[in-house]
């Protein structure tokens, strides 16, 4: 009996050891090291960084570019989930229960399902390069070509500091929507069809159906989507770095925290300072995660 | 009813929320101090072998950019090999110098020779601050590869040595002489009867003529990379107010950016920005604008002497690149017509803590031979810093034009170093220059903004300061 229990413990430990060690070495230990590096003046090439206490954190308080990046992250944190979820819910609803009977999608939904998922299949870098061409400011841009054809002035989608942020947001939404359409479709599929039929027999139209039946039953999935998108908004980097002018410009109008961390580390070689920015970003992200879990605490609907 | 799994969504969510955070903090490990390798000369020195090259291998990393890497494997390395057959050359190339080599420096085993160039080059200031750069003064005082009576120092312009000096030690060798100016097509100018402008009024008149002709736009620059425009702006300011304008900016003097010559230059370029730019310039990069010039959509753009090589695949055969210097602005400019911004680039360094720095210096000495530099010029159509290396070689119209401009300028060559010294200031100047040219900032506000950043850097104790 004792031997059996011991063997079982050994068995479990042997399976857990590898992932736990990997996690400790490649996730936890870099975290801890980043906290330490944040308190040094390390420039990335020397073997002996000097300990300077909280000086880096003092410095970042006055770093206007970094705080601009923070406001962009916060704007994305609010806008990206809202816009993506609204569009994705709308599409998922139409594709699954938006048809005439209320139990199937609109005609051609199989085709749209595939089309909406396309952006998800593309690598982020490819999306970024693709949109550089779409947003080109001359006649060969996909958006400005028609505009100029109509005799209008071309829009500097990426070169006008007032517009560039919205272009980035647009691309992020474009890329994210497909995945959430699929996520919400899966959620919808798990809602029993008889609910929709019952509501229809009681005379509910599509709008009532959506707000009174679909949305409440999907609430859990929407929460998951919200947190995922929130994290995406915090971590957004590749699109900004590859697509925008001057990597976060023009005039810092699209920069985000991750871009500033990268810039300070790998362009200015201020690894200590960049780690300090990373620590700040870490607390922002953890704060967001805790907050969103608190706020979304809500009784499950049992069905 | 579907069965809910035991892991609730909330739990899953909580787990999922924390995992991607890991990505936020790049997993950069803290450096480990290693015993410094002994850099004592492994072999005796002699007149033929001035640094004492031993038998240890020589590792070379080339930035695989506009010049490619064939010049290293086909010209420089065979020449080195011809003298040191025993030394094994480990040739490597990359477009991402920092990503590949920064860990090698942090780990204490850097390669010997590095062409630290391109957008992802390592920060020279950081390397110098940590004593990673081999002092190349012995190279300057060594006899040249071709002639034992001529020192390497005499092959180079003083500006090359000044620019390569960090903390009083010559440690960075710029191999290519970048000559900046306004570039145009000789054919286009000849066909339309346009003349190279000698004064700013002539320049504006030319822009007006080109604009009215309707054939092409007068002027453009790489709008996505506004450093292409602050270059002529600074050169113009130096021409108006003298070399000290740039020296003060480099030394982070108070009010260096807001000085009167800078304001005049900024006003002049803002006028070009508002009236004569090709449509869409702000959103185009260097390749797009340069290709537009090749297609005769625009007449002039500011660039450096790498332009011809960079554009060789899209340039029509009879295009005939040429450049002209900043025209005279006032009647009393501090510097004469022909004043030129020249700056060595394609920066080679030898890592001080590498296993065989002697071979690294010898490799650079081979590169500075007449044959190596001349062959290099021909292969990549550009001008090197080695004096007279391209003499007697008919390379290309652009190289001819740029070489002539250098000869005409004589002593009146200027340069600046703040952009390489202070990365954050460079990025702020880029951002602000873009705004100046698109009308988002007035010339005064533009200079005040860059000055503010310069002051910030001056007061930041963590940023090492340089003087020239």
XYZ file of C-alpha atoms in Angstrom:
771
model
C 0.000 0.000 0.000
C 2.688 2.434 1.068
C 4.862 1.262 -1.763
C 2.034 1.826 -4.206
C 1.478 5.324 -2.968
C 5.188 6.058 -3.216
C 5.308 4.709 -6.753
C 2.364 6.792 -7.717
C 4.008 9.893 -6.348
C 7.185 9.105 -8.234
C 5.187 8.529 -11.379
C 3.477 11.895 -11.116
C 6.684 13.695 -10.176
C 8.570 12.248 -13.118
C 5.935 13.607 -15.467
C 5.795 17.015 -13.830
C 9.517 17.525 -13.435
C 10.317 18.353 -17.052
C 7.637 21.033 -17.606
C 8.180 22.557 -14.176
C 11.932 22.820 -14.719
C 11.445 24.284 -18.188
C 8.987 26.784 -16.760
C 11.330 27.729 -13.948
C 14.348 28.137 -16.201
C 12.744 29.875 -19.155
C 9.860 31.806 -17.573
C 10.286 32.406 -13.876
C 14.026 32.957 -13.836
C 14.052 35.574 -16.651
C 11.296 37.409 -14.709
C 13.379 37.512 -11.595
C 16.468 38.496 -13.561
C 14.551 41.286 -15.297
C 13.684 42.742 -11.901
C 17.348 42.697 -11.024
C 18.543 44.089 -14.381
C 16.010 46.903 -13.983
C 18.051 48.119 -11.056
C 21.354 48.201 -12.927
C 22.865 50.408 -15.603
C 23.577 47.410 -17.855
C 24.168 48.368 -21.482
C 24.051 44.853 -22.812
C 27.670 44.243 -23.679
C 29.561 44.409 -20.394
C 29.911 41.480 -18.054
C 29.596 43.529 -14.888
C 26.605 45.868 -14.650
C 26.508 48.358 -11.768
C 23.686 48.344 -9.259
C 21.942 51.730 -9.249
C 18.828 51.064 -7.187
C 15.608 52.690 -8.351
C 17.240 55.316 -10.564
C 15.780 53.784 -13.742
C 12.279 53.972 -12.306
C 12.761 57.622 -11.386
C 13.921 58.286 -14.913
C 10.969 56.618 -16.579
C 8.567 58.856 -14.649
C 9.823 61.730 -16.787
C 10.003 59.804 -20.059
C 7.345 61.487 -22.179
C 7.614 58.983 -25.017
C 7.023 56.052 -22.689
C 3.937 57.657 -21.162
C 2.652 58.397 -24.625
C 3.087 54.694 -25.318
C 1.147 53.887 -22.145
C -1.791 56.049 -23.218
C -1.816 54.266 -26.579
C -1.883 50.902 -24.812
C -4.758 52.061 -22.633
C -6.679 53.377 -25.635
C -6.158 50.025 -27.341
C -7.182 48.225 -24.164
C -10.577 49.908 -24.301
C -11.170 50.140 -28.035
C -9.753 46.898 -29.372
C -11.904 44.514 -27.283
C -15.081 46.573 -27.696
C -14.846 46.924 -31.454
C -13.623 43.386 -32.077
C -16.228 41.761 -29.845
C -19.111 43.773 -31.280
C -18.127 42.940 -34.851
C -17.335 39.306 -34.077
C -20.603 38.787 -32.164
C -22.542 40.325 -35.011
C -20.882 38.082 -37.578
C -21.125 34.956 -35.399
C -24.801 35.624 -34.824
C -25.480 36.043 -38.521
C -23.426 32.995 -39.435
C -25.077 30.689 -36.920
C -28.577 31.766 -35.957
C -29.194 34.849 -38.055
C -31.062 32.965 -40.780
C -34.763 33.096 -41.356
C -35.587 30.135 -39.162
C -33.425 31.394 -36.372
C -31.685 28.068 -36.121
C -29.242 28.364 -39.001
C -26.989 31.018 -40.505
C -27.685 33.377 -43.370
C -27.212 31.943 -46.888
C -23.545 31.407 -47.765
C -22.457 31.353 -44.131
C -20.069 28.460 -44.766
C -18.202 30.602 -47.276
C -18.046 33.665 -45.025
C -16.832 31.568 -42.127
C -13.741 30.671 -44.139
C -13.226 34.212 -45.413
C -13.397 35.739 -41.945
C -10.792 33.299 -40.709
C -8.274 34.149 -43.450
C -6.463 36.974 -41.583
C -5.857 34.626 -38.671
C -3.877 32.283 -40.908
C -1.458 35.007 -42.009
C 1.650 35.682 -39.961
C 1.507 39.040 -38.170
C 4.540 40.316 -40.055
C 2.928 39.494 -43.374
C -0.208 41.342 -42.309
C 1.921 44.351 -41.382
C 3.787 44.410 -44.688
C 0.561 43.837 -46.585
C -1.096 46.813 -44.944
C 1.904 49.018 -45.617
C 0.990 48.542 -49.258
C -2.748 48.921 -48.647
C -2.075 52.232 -46.850
C 0.460 53.560 -49.376
C 0.049 57.320 -49.707
C 0.296 57.415 -53.511
C -1.822 56.142 -56.383
C -0.608 52.568 -55.949
C -2.145 52.282 -52.471
C -5.254 50.118 -52.337
C -7.193 52.738 -50.393
C -5.659 55.909 -51.783
C -5.769 54.725 -55.406
C -9.587 54.898 -55.593
C -9.634 58.085 -53.495
C -7.253 59.791 -55.895
C -9.216 58.362 -58.806
C -12.224 60.263 -57.467
C -10.134 63.411 -57.394
C -9.784 63.520 -53.622
C -6.556 64.150 -51.750
C -4.805 61.000 -50.580
C -5.034 60.238 -46.860
C -1.754 59.675 -45.032
C -2.992 56.544 -43.277
C 0.430 55.882 -41.819
C 2.119 59.235 -42.390
C -0.404 61.557 -40.728
C 0.091 61.482 -36.938
C -3.619 62.116 -36.413
C -4.648 59.120 -38.487
C -1.891 56.563 -37.963
C -3.158 55.270 -34.615
C -6.554 54.518 -36.083
C -4.928 52.683 -38.962
C -3.099 50.466 -36.467
C -6.316 49.850 -34.567
C -8.075 48.990 -37.819
C -5.472 46.404 -38.746
C -5.571 44.834 -35.274
C -9.351 44.540 -35.424
C -9.228 43.179 -38.972
C -6.818 40.498 -37.894
C -8.524 39.562 -34.643
C -12.171 39.411 -35.708
C -11.919 36.083 -37.544
C -10.742 34.174 -34.510
C -13.495 35.551 -32.295
C -16.137 34.768 -34.894
C -15.012 31.148 -34.588
C -14.871 31.359 -30.785
C -18.369 32.787 -30.550
C -19.643 30.314 -33.124
C -18.407 27.495 -30.913
C -20.113 29.154 -27.973
C -23.343 29.486 -29.913
C -23.148 25.863 -30.981
C -23.181 24.788 -27.349
C -26.444 26.652 -26.699
C -29.343 24.231 -27.187
C -31.288 24.995 -30.368
C -34.624 24.554 -28.622
C -33.999 27.789 -26.730
C -33.926 29.759 -29.974
C -36.924 27.876 -31.314
C -38.870 28.529 -28.141
C -38.037 32.231 -28.255
C -39.071 32.387 -31.905
C -42.372 30.698 -31.249
C -42.964 33.313 -28.562
C -42.537 35.935 -31.273
C -38.988 37.212 -30.681
C -37.408 38.951 -33.650
C -33.694 38.782 -34.451
C -32.770 41.748 -32.278
C -34.616 40.456 -29.238
C -33.184 37.033 -29.916
C -29.702 38.485 -29.880
C -29.967 40.601 -26.747
C -32.247 38.383 -24.701
C -31.029 34.903 -25.599
C -27.708 34.843 -27.420
C -25.764 37.440 -25.473
C -26.620 36.262 -21.925
C -25.851 32.664 -22.818
C -22.557 33.669 -24.441
C -21.472 35.910 -21.586
C -18.737 33.531 -20.411
C -17.219 33.320 -23.868
C -17.361 37.097 -24.219
C -15.407 37.400 -20.989
C -12.716 35.075 -22.278
C -12.564 37.111 -25.477
C -12.324 40.309 -23.448
C -9.307 39.148 -21.480
C -7.562 37.699 -24.535
C -8.051 40.929 -26.450
C -6.969 42.959 -23.461
C -3.722 41.020 -23.333
C -3.324 41.482 -27.080
C -3.740 45.222 -26.561
C -1.062 45.185 -23.856
C 1.359 43.070 -25.830
C 0.827 44.608 -29.264
C 4.216 45.005 -30.863
C 4.769 43.360 -34.219
C 2.150 45.325 -36.160
C 3.402 48.617 -34.755
C 7.066 47.786 -35.220
C 6.818 46.494 -38.761
C 4.007 48.546 -40.224
C 4.305 52.074 -38.881
C 6.735 54.739 -40.030
C 9.788 55.104 -37.795
C 8.594 52.128 -35.749
C 5.952 53.731 -33.587
C 5.712 57.014 -35.452
C 5.191 59.300 -37.176
C 5.966 61.562 -34.256
C 5.432 58.755 -31.697
C 1.755 58.663 -32.608
C 1.496 54.865 -32.650
C 4.147 53.689 -30.245
C 3.290 51.201 -27.502
C 5.035 49.979 -24.367
C 6.551 46.880 -25.942
C 7.982 48.993 -28.772
C 9.624 51.359 -26.293
C 11.100 48.427 -24.384
C 12.523 47.006 -27.596
C 13.790 50.398 -28.736
C 15.577 51.096 -25.464
C 17.083 47.637 -25.264
C 18.103 46.848 -28.811
C 18.550 50.298 -30.336
C 19.781 52.476 -27.477
C 21.437 49.566 -25.679
C 19.930 50.621 -22.384
C 19.075 47.142 -21.171
C 18.753 48.200 -17.537
C 16.303 50.961 -18.376
C 14.411 48.740 -20.803
C 14.033 46.131 -18.069
C 12.607 48.829 -15.807
C 10.040 49.621 -18.499
C 9.372 45.879 -18.731
C 8.735 45.699 -15.001
C 6.239 48.560 -15.278
C 4.533 46.804 -18.169
C 4.448 43.596 -16.118
C 2.526 45.350 -13.368
C 0.163 46.950 -15.874
C -0.627 43.558 -17.365
C -1.053 41.795 -14.031
C -3.188 44.693 -12.853
C -5.364 44.378 -15.913
C -5.748 40.622 -15.456
C -6.733 40.960 -11.795
C -9.110 43.817 -12.542
C -10.856 42.056 -15.389
C -11.325 38.893 -13.329
C -12.830 40.950 -10.504
C -15.138 42.945 -12.715
C -16.356 39.990 -14.734
C -17.265 37.927 -11.679
C -20.865 37.071 -12.319
C -23.131 34.133 -11.707
C -23.106 31.539 -14.449
C -26.358 30.832 -16.174
C -27.076 27.137 -15.834
C -28.899 25.499 -18.674
C -27.386 19.472 -21.222
C -23.729 19.601 -22.212
C -21.364 18.547 -19.501
C -19.117 21.329 -18.228
C -15.525 20.205 -17.763
C -13.944 20.354 -14.333
C -11.718 23.256 -15.164
C -14.083 26.201 -15.089
C -13.762 28.977 -17.547
C -12.668 31.318 -14.805
C -9.742 29.116 -13.957
C -8.754 28.781 -17.557
C -9.040 32.490 -17.942
C -6.871 33.180 -14.956
C -4.181 30.884 -16.291
C -4.416 32.311 -19.766
C -4.183 35.856 -18.468
C -0.829 35.261 -16.891
C 0.973 33.209 -19.495
C 1.478 35.824 -22.261
C 2.888 38.247 -19.714
C 6.005 36.163 -19.948
C 6.523 37.469 -23.435
C 6.532 41.034 -22.194
C 9.813 40.695 -20.466
C 12.322 39.488 -22.959
C 14.150 36.579 -21.431
C 17.457 38.355 -21.385
C 19.713 36.626 -18.967
C 21.999 38.549 -16.717
C 25.565 38.577 -17.963
C 28.184 36.390 -16.377
C 31.616 37.798 -15.758
C 34.291 35.744 -17.429
C 38.026 35.856 -17.054
C 39.376 38.177 -19.711
C 41.288 36.283 -22.390
C 44.918 37.234 -22.497
C 45.487 39.540 -25.416
C 49.245 39.348 -25.319
C 50.702 39.079 -28.772
C 50.754 35.416 -29.707
C 53.580 35.925 -32.167
C 56.543 38.219 -32.538
C 56.027 41.490 -34.371
C 58.052 42.519 -37.369
C 57.912 45.131 -40.106
C 55.963 42.733 -42.303
C 53.763 41.583 -39.435
C 53.418 44.739 -37.325
C 50.780 43.461 -34.878
C 52.135 39.947 -34.361
C 49.492 37.851 -36.068
C 49.612 34.269 -34.810
C 48.059 31.068 -36.081
C 44.725 31.348 -34.319
C 41.665 31.623 -36.551
C 40.168 34.975 -37.544
C 36.413 35.392 -37.345
C 34.846 38.050 -39.582
C 31.228 39.231 -39.492
C 29.975 41.283 -42.414
C 26.745 43.274 -42.455
C 24.937 41.877 -45.474
C 23.294 45.109 -46.609
C 23.501 47.307 -49.688
C 27.078 46.292 -50.384
C 26.455 42.571 -49.955
C 29.274 40.408 -48.655
C 31.089 39.375 -51.830
C 33.627 42.150 -51.317
C 34.783 40.426 -48.133
C 35.018 36.893 -49.468
C 36.308 37.807 -52.943
C 38.573 40.800 -52.285
C 39.595 41.303 -48.657
C 39.919 37.751 -47.430
C 41.995 36.393 -50.347
C 44.328 39.351 -49.898
C 44.712 38.593 -46.192
C 45.144 34.904 -46.934
C 47.898 35.631 -49.449
C 50.045 36.739 -46.539
C 48.784 34.569 -43.700
C 47.945 31.222 -45.252
C 47.949 29.524 -41.844
C 45.227 31.689 -40.341
C 41.841 30.163 -40.884
C 39.228 32.817 -41.750
C 35.753 32.126 -40.436
C 33.517 34.283 -42.591
C 29.974 35.075 -41.488
C 27.342 37.549 -42.532
C 24.039 38.771 -41.143
C 21.514 41.570 -41.506
C 20.954 41.566 -37.734
C 24.293 42.453 -36.222
C 22.902 43.220 -32.768
C 20.815 40.100 -32.388
C 23.643 37.807 -33.397
C 26.600 39.494 -31.769
C 25.343 41.269 -28.653
C 25.101 37.939 -26.777
C 28.655 37.120 -27.873
C 29.920 40.352 -26.296
C 27.900 39.774 -23.135
C 29.295 36.244 -23.005
C 32.875 37.423 -23.363
C 33.770 35.682 -26.639
C 33.196 38.256 -29.387
C 34.521 37.695 -32.924
C 37.582 39.589 -34.137
C 36.337 41.775 -37.015
C 32.814 43.182 -37.204
C 31.265 45.350 -39.872
C 28.944 47.010 -37.368
C 26.558 48.650 -39.818
C 22.959 48.790 -40.874
C 19.775 49.574 -38.996
C 20.488 46.847 -36.453
C 24.051 47.789 -35.649
C 25.341 47.717 -32.098
C 25.621 51.000 -30.238
C 29.228 52.229 -30.451
C 28.832 54.270 -27.297
C 27.792 51.219 -25.304
C 30.683 49.192 -26.715
C 33.191 51.950 -26.025
C 31.859 52.539 -22.524
C 32.487 48.889 -21.684
C 35.952 48.747 -23.190
C 34.909 46.332 -25.922
C 36.589 48.245 -28.759
C 40.187 47.514 -29.634
C 42.322 50.645 -29.689
C 43.281 50.952 -33.357
C 45.973 53.586 -32.850
C 48.694 50.975 -33.594
C 46.969 50.427 -36.930
C 47.266 54.134 -37.746
C 50.959 54.106 -36.935
C 51.688 50.869 -38.761
C 53.179 50.966 -42.254
C 50.596 50.721 -45.008
C 50.073 47.424 -46.813
C 51.494 48.731 -50.092
C 54.356 50.960 -49.031
C 56.394 50.543 -45.824
C 57.335 54.237 -45.973
C 53.736 55.430 -45.814
C 51.824 55.068 -42.567
C 48.194 53.952 -42.577
C 47.386 57.299 -40.921
C 48.454 59.117 -44.091
C 45.940 57.211 -46.204
C 43.023 58.591 -44.244
C 41.445 62.013 -43.849
C 41.685 63.516 -40.388
C 37.867 63.472 -40.239
C 37.878 59.670 -40.568
C 40.167 59.456 -37.571
C 38.169 62.032 -35.596
C 34.880 60.310 -36.261
C 36.293 56.923 -35.337
C 37.641 58.169 -32.025
C 35.861 57.216 -28.829
C 37.287 58.285 -25.461
C 40.451 59.523 -27.089
C 41.138 56.214 -28.807
C 40.700 55.615 -32.522
C 38.532 52.510 -32.446
C 36.048 52.585 -35.331
C 37.142 52.490 -38.945
C 34.591 53.887 -41.376
C 35.552 52.256 -44.654
C 33.266 53.981 -47.117
C 33.218 57.723 -47.608
C 29.596 58.782 -47.734
C 29.214 62.032 -49.635
C 25.919 63.789 -49.131
C 24.248 66.083 -51.608
C 21.179 66.666 -53.761
C 21.000 63.958 -56.426
C 19.541 64.302 -59.909
C 19.701 62.719 -63.339
C 22.088 64.454 -65.717
C 19.982 63.218 -68.625
C 16.738 64.651 -67.256
C 18.376 67.997 -66.501
C 19.967 68.152 -69.949
C 16.805 67.131 -71.832
C 14.777 69.811 -70.078
C 17.443 72.482 -70.077
C 17.515 72.672 -66.286
C 20.682 74.005 -64.645
C 22.271 72.983 -61.364
C 21.365 75.823 -58.951
C 24.230 77.744 -57.344
C 22.103 79.883 -55.016
C 19.003 79.167 -52.993
C 16.964 81.582 -55.126
C 18.014 79.642 -58.201
C 17.055 76.442 -56.427
C 13.563 77.734 -55.648
C 13.232 79.084 -59.206
C 14.218 75.657 -60.532
C 11.619 73.988 -58.302
C 9.023 76.434 -59.614
C 10.026 75.713 -63.231
C 9.829 71.967 -62.702
C 6.489 72.266 -60.940
C 5.060 74.418 -63.741
C 6.387 72.089 -66.427
C 4.030 69.419 -65.101
C 6.499 66.708 -66.100
C 7.466 65.698 -62.610
C 7.517 66.858 -59.002
C 10.493 69.045 -58.089
C 11.658 67.484 -54.843
C 11.186 64.544 -52.503
C 12.929 62.787 -49.645
C 12.466 59.507 -47.830
C 9.502 60.743 -45.795
C 9.352 57.623 -43.653
C 12.944 58.225 -42.630
C 13.219 61.968 -41.985
C 16.930 61.697 -41.207
C 17.299 61.987 -44.990
C 16.064 65.542 -44.619
C 17.677 66.723 -41.409
C 20.961 65.938 -43.171
C 20.722 68.767 -45.781
C 19.122 70.982 -43.129
C 22.137 70.634 -40.826
C 24.603 70.966 -43.686
C 22.831 74.142 -44.764
C 23.002 75.522 -41.238
C 26.735 74.792 -41.164
C 27.171 76.535 -44.490
C 25.338 79.633 -43.216
C 26.812 79.779 -39.730
C 30.038 77.827 -39.989
C 31.230 74.475 -38.730
C 30.689 75.538 -35.104
C 26.938 75.169 -35.569
C 27.439 71.406 -35.869
C 30.171 71.233 -33.239
C 27.844 72.923 -30.729
C 25.043 70.514 -31.549
C 27.380 67.551 -31.102
C 28.586 68.911 -27.782
C 25.006 69.449 -26.558
C 25.676 73.149 -25.965
C 22.772 75.171 -24.622
C 20.671 76.580 -27.432
C 22.704 74.836 -30.133
C 19.609 73.723 -32.036
C 17.767 77.011 -31.683
C 20.713 79.030 -33.063
C 19.986 81.551 -35.817
C 21.533 79.566 -38.743
C 19.454 76.535 -37.742
C 16.298 78.637 -37.815
C 17.110 79.977 -41.282
C 17.804 76.470 -42.568
C 14.626 75.093 -41.000
C 12.573 77.912 -42.569
C 14.068 77.231 -45.993
C 13.327 73.517 -45.875
C 9.863 74.047 -44.438
C 9.148 76.194 -47.505
C 10.262 73.341 -49.758
C 8.092 71.016 -47.675
C 4.998 73.130 -48.135
C 5.416 73.914 -51.835
C 7.571 71.538 -53.810
C 7.332 68.014 -52.396
C 6.132 65.118 -54.483
C 2.635 64.115 -53.401
C 2.651 61.427 -50.714
C 6.285 62.013 -49.800
C 5.614 61.783 -46.050
C 4.518 58.168 -46.347
C 7.167 56.863 -48.740
C 10.471 55.296 -47.834
C 13.884 55.720 -49.432
C 13.430 52.914 -51.948
C 10.034 54.179 -53.059
C 11.156 57.790 -53.502
C 14.420 56.811 -55.203
C 12.539 54.529 -57.563
C 10.126 57.371 -58.306
C 13.151 59.429 -59.310
C 14.357 56.621 -61.590
C 10.912 56.654 -63.199
C 11.190 60.427 -63.738
C 8.349 61.224 -61.370
C 10.507 63.554 -59.317
C 13.615 65.567 -60.169
C 15.739 65.877 -57.020
C 16.260 64.200 -53.674
C 18.832 64.454 -50.867
C 20.894 61.322 -50.406
C 24.411 59.976 -49.949
C 26.845 58.401 -52.375
C 25.512 54.900 -51.689
C 22.491 55.871 -53.785
C 23.826 54.758 -57.151
C 24.680 51.258 -55.931
C 21.427 50.945 -54.025
C 19.400 51.797 -57.135
C 21.397 49.902 -59.722
C 18.584 47.460 -60.531
C 15.981 50.161 -61.225
C 18.118 52.894 -62.791
C 17.736 53.346 -66.565
C 21.079 52.938 -68.368
C 21.276 56.560 -69.511
C 20.063 58.050 -66.214
C 23.561 59.329 -65.270
C 23.330 60.115 -61.570
C 25.042 63.259 -60.310
C 24.895 65.387 -57.201
C 25.263 69.031 -56.285
C 26.110 70.588 -52.899
C 23.892 72.891 -50.843
C 23.524 76.151 -52.826
C 24.581 79.551 -51.465
C 21.913 80.795 -49.063
C 22.919 84.383 -48.375
C 25.640 86.628 -49.727
C 27.563 86.194 -46.517
C 27.471 82.451 -45.813
C 30.220 81.459 -43.407
C 31.341 78.649 -45.702
C 31.820 78.882 -49.483
C 29.936 77.211 -52.298
C 30.847 73.545 -52.457
C 30.710 72.948 -48.707
C 29.961 69.292 -48.337
C 28.870 66.848 -45.722
C 31.068 63.783 -45.893
C 30.973 61.085 -43.307
C 32.695 57.721 -43.227
C 30.311 54.815 -42.894
C 30.307 51.012 -43.070
C 31.991 50.907 -39.690
C 34.495 48.181 -38.947
C 35.583 47.402 -35.417
C 37.935 44.921 -33.800
C 36.678 43.415 -30.556
C 39.201 44.035 -27.778
C 38.176 40.912 -25.895
C 38.295 38.602 -28.902
C 40.799 35.786 -29.069
C 42.952 37.229 -31.845
C 42.629 41.026 -32.108
C 46.043 41.263 -33.782
C 44.695 39.436 -36.812
C 41.671 41.713 -36.729
C 43.856 44.805 -37.041
C 45.904 43.175 -39.765
C 42.688 42.430 -41.656
C 41.779 46.117 -41.508
C 45.273 47.005 -42.714
C 44.725 44.723 -45.717
C 41.370 46.388 -46.367
C 43.091 49.776 -46.491
C 45.468 48.701 -49.265
C 45.103 50.422 -52.641
C 44.153 47.187 -54.341
C 41.526 46.152 -51.794
C 39.951 49.606 -51.646
C 40.044 50.101 -55.415
C 38.521 46.688 -56.162
C 35.890 47.369 -53.513
C 35.003 50.703 -55.142
C 34.544 49.017 -58.487
C 32.510 46.120 -57.122
C 30.012 48.214 -55.188
C 30.312 51.521 -57.094
C 31.178 53.746 -54.204
C 34.040 55.780 -52.772
C 36.216 54.474 -49.939
C 38.058 56.508 -47.323
C 41.413 55.403 -48.750
C 42.905 58.419 -50.477
C 43.452 57.956 -54.184
C 42.301 54.328 -54.218
C 39.919 54.888 -57.117
C 42.351 57.006 -59.111
C 42.591 55.922 -62.711
C 39.506 53.743 -62.442
C 36.400 54.767 -64.369
C 33.732 53.551 -62.005
C 30.409 55.311 -62.706
C 28.936 58.773 -63.312
C 27.694 59.053 -59.730
C 31.055 58.157 -58.222
C 32.761 60.587 -60.597
C 30.377 63.364 -59.593
C 30.734 62.662 -55.870
C 34.534 62.396 -56.095
C 34.660 65.718 -57.913
C 32.462 67.322 -55.254
C 34.878 66.120 -52.564
C 37.850 67.490 -54.496
C 36.049 70.844 -54.988
C 35.098 71.061 -51.323
C 38.676 70.569 -50.184
C 38.851 71.680 -46.578
C 35.204 72.678 -46.479
C 33.839 69.315 -45.441
C 31.594 69.086 -42.402
C 30.142 66.250 -40.383
C 28.179 65.626 -37.208
C 28.130 62.830 -34.694
C 25.254 63.509 -32.309
C 22.982 61.091 -34.148
C 25.334 58.180 -33.530
C 26.166 59.272 -29.997
C 22.664 59.885 -28.711
C 20.099 57.484 -30.150
C 17.090 58.983 -28.352
C 17.976 62.456 -29.686
C 18.251 61.029 -33.180
C 14.775 59.488 -32.955
C 13.269 62.708 -31.615
C 14.934 64.733 -34.390
C 13.579 62.308 -36.981
C 10.045 62.546 -35.595
C 10.195 66.329 -35.402
C 11.733 66.752 -38.872
C 8.885 64.747 -40.385
C 6.460 67.097 -38.673
C 8.369 70.165 -39.873
C 8.191 69.046 -43.477
C 4.497 68.188 -43.380
C 3.632 71.494 -41.704
C 2.767 70.052 -38.284
C 5.476 72.123 -36.595
C 6.667 75.656 -37.301
C 10.445 75.988 -37.775
C 10.701 77.631 -34.361
C 8.646 74.979 -32.562
C 10.605 72.297 -34.394
C 13.947 73.525 -33.124
C 12.604 74.110 -29.628
C 11.357 70.553 -29.507
C 14.680 69.020 -30.530
C 16.492 71.392 -28.169
C 14.311 70.169 -25.325
C 15.330 66.576 -26.015
C 18.985 67.612 -26.267
C 18.714 69.289 -22.868
C 17.053 66.194 -21.444
C 19.947 64.073 -22.639
C 22.458 66.537 -21.325
C 20.899 66.265 -17.869
C 20.557 62.474 -17.894
C 23.437 61.125 -15.860
C 23.024 57.608 -17.246
C 23.900 58.665 -20.793
C 27.580 58.958 -21.464
C 28.535 62.307 -23.024
C 31.020 62.858 -25.804
C 32.903 65.924 -26.988
C 34.543 66.760 -30.269
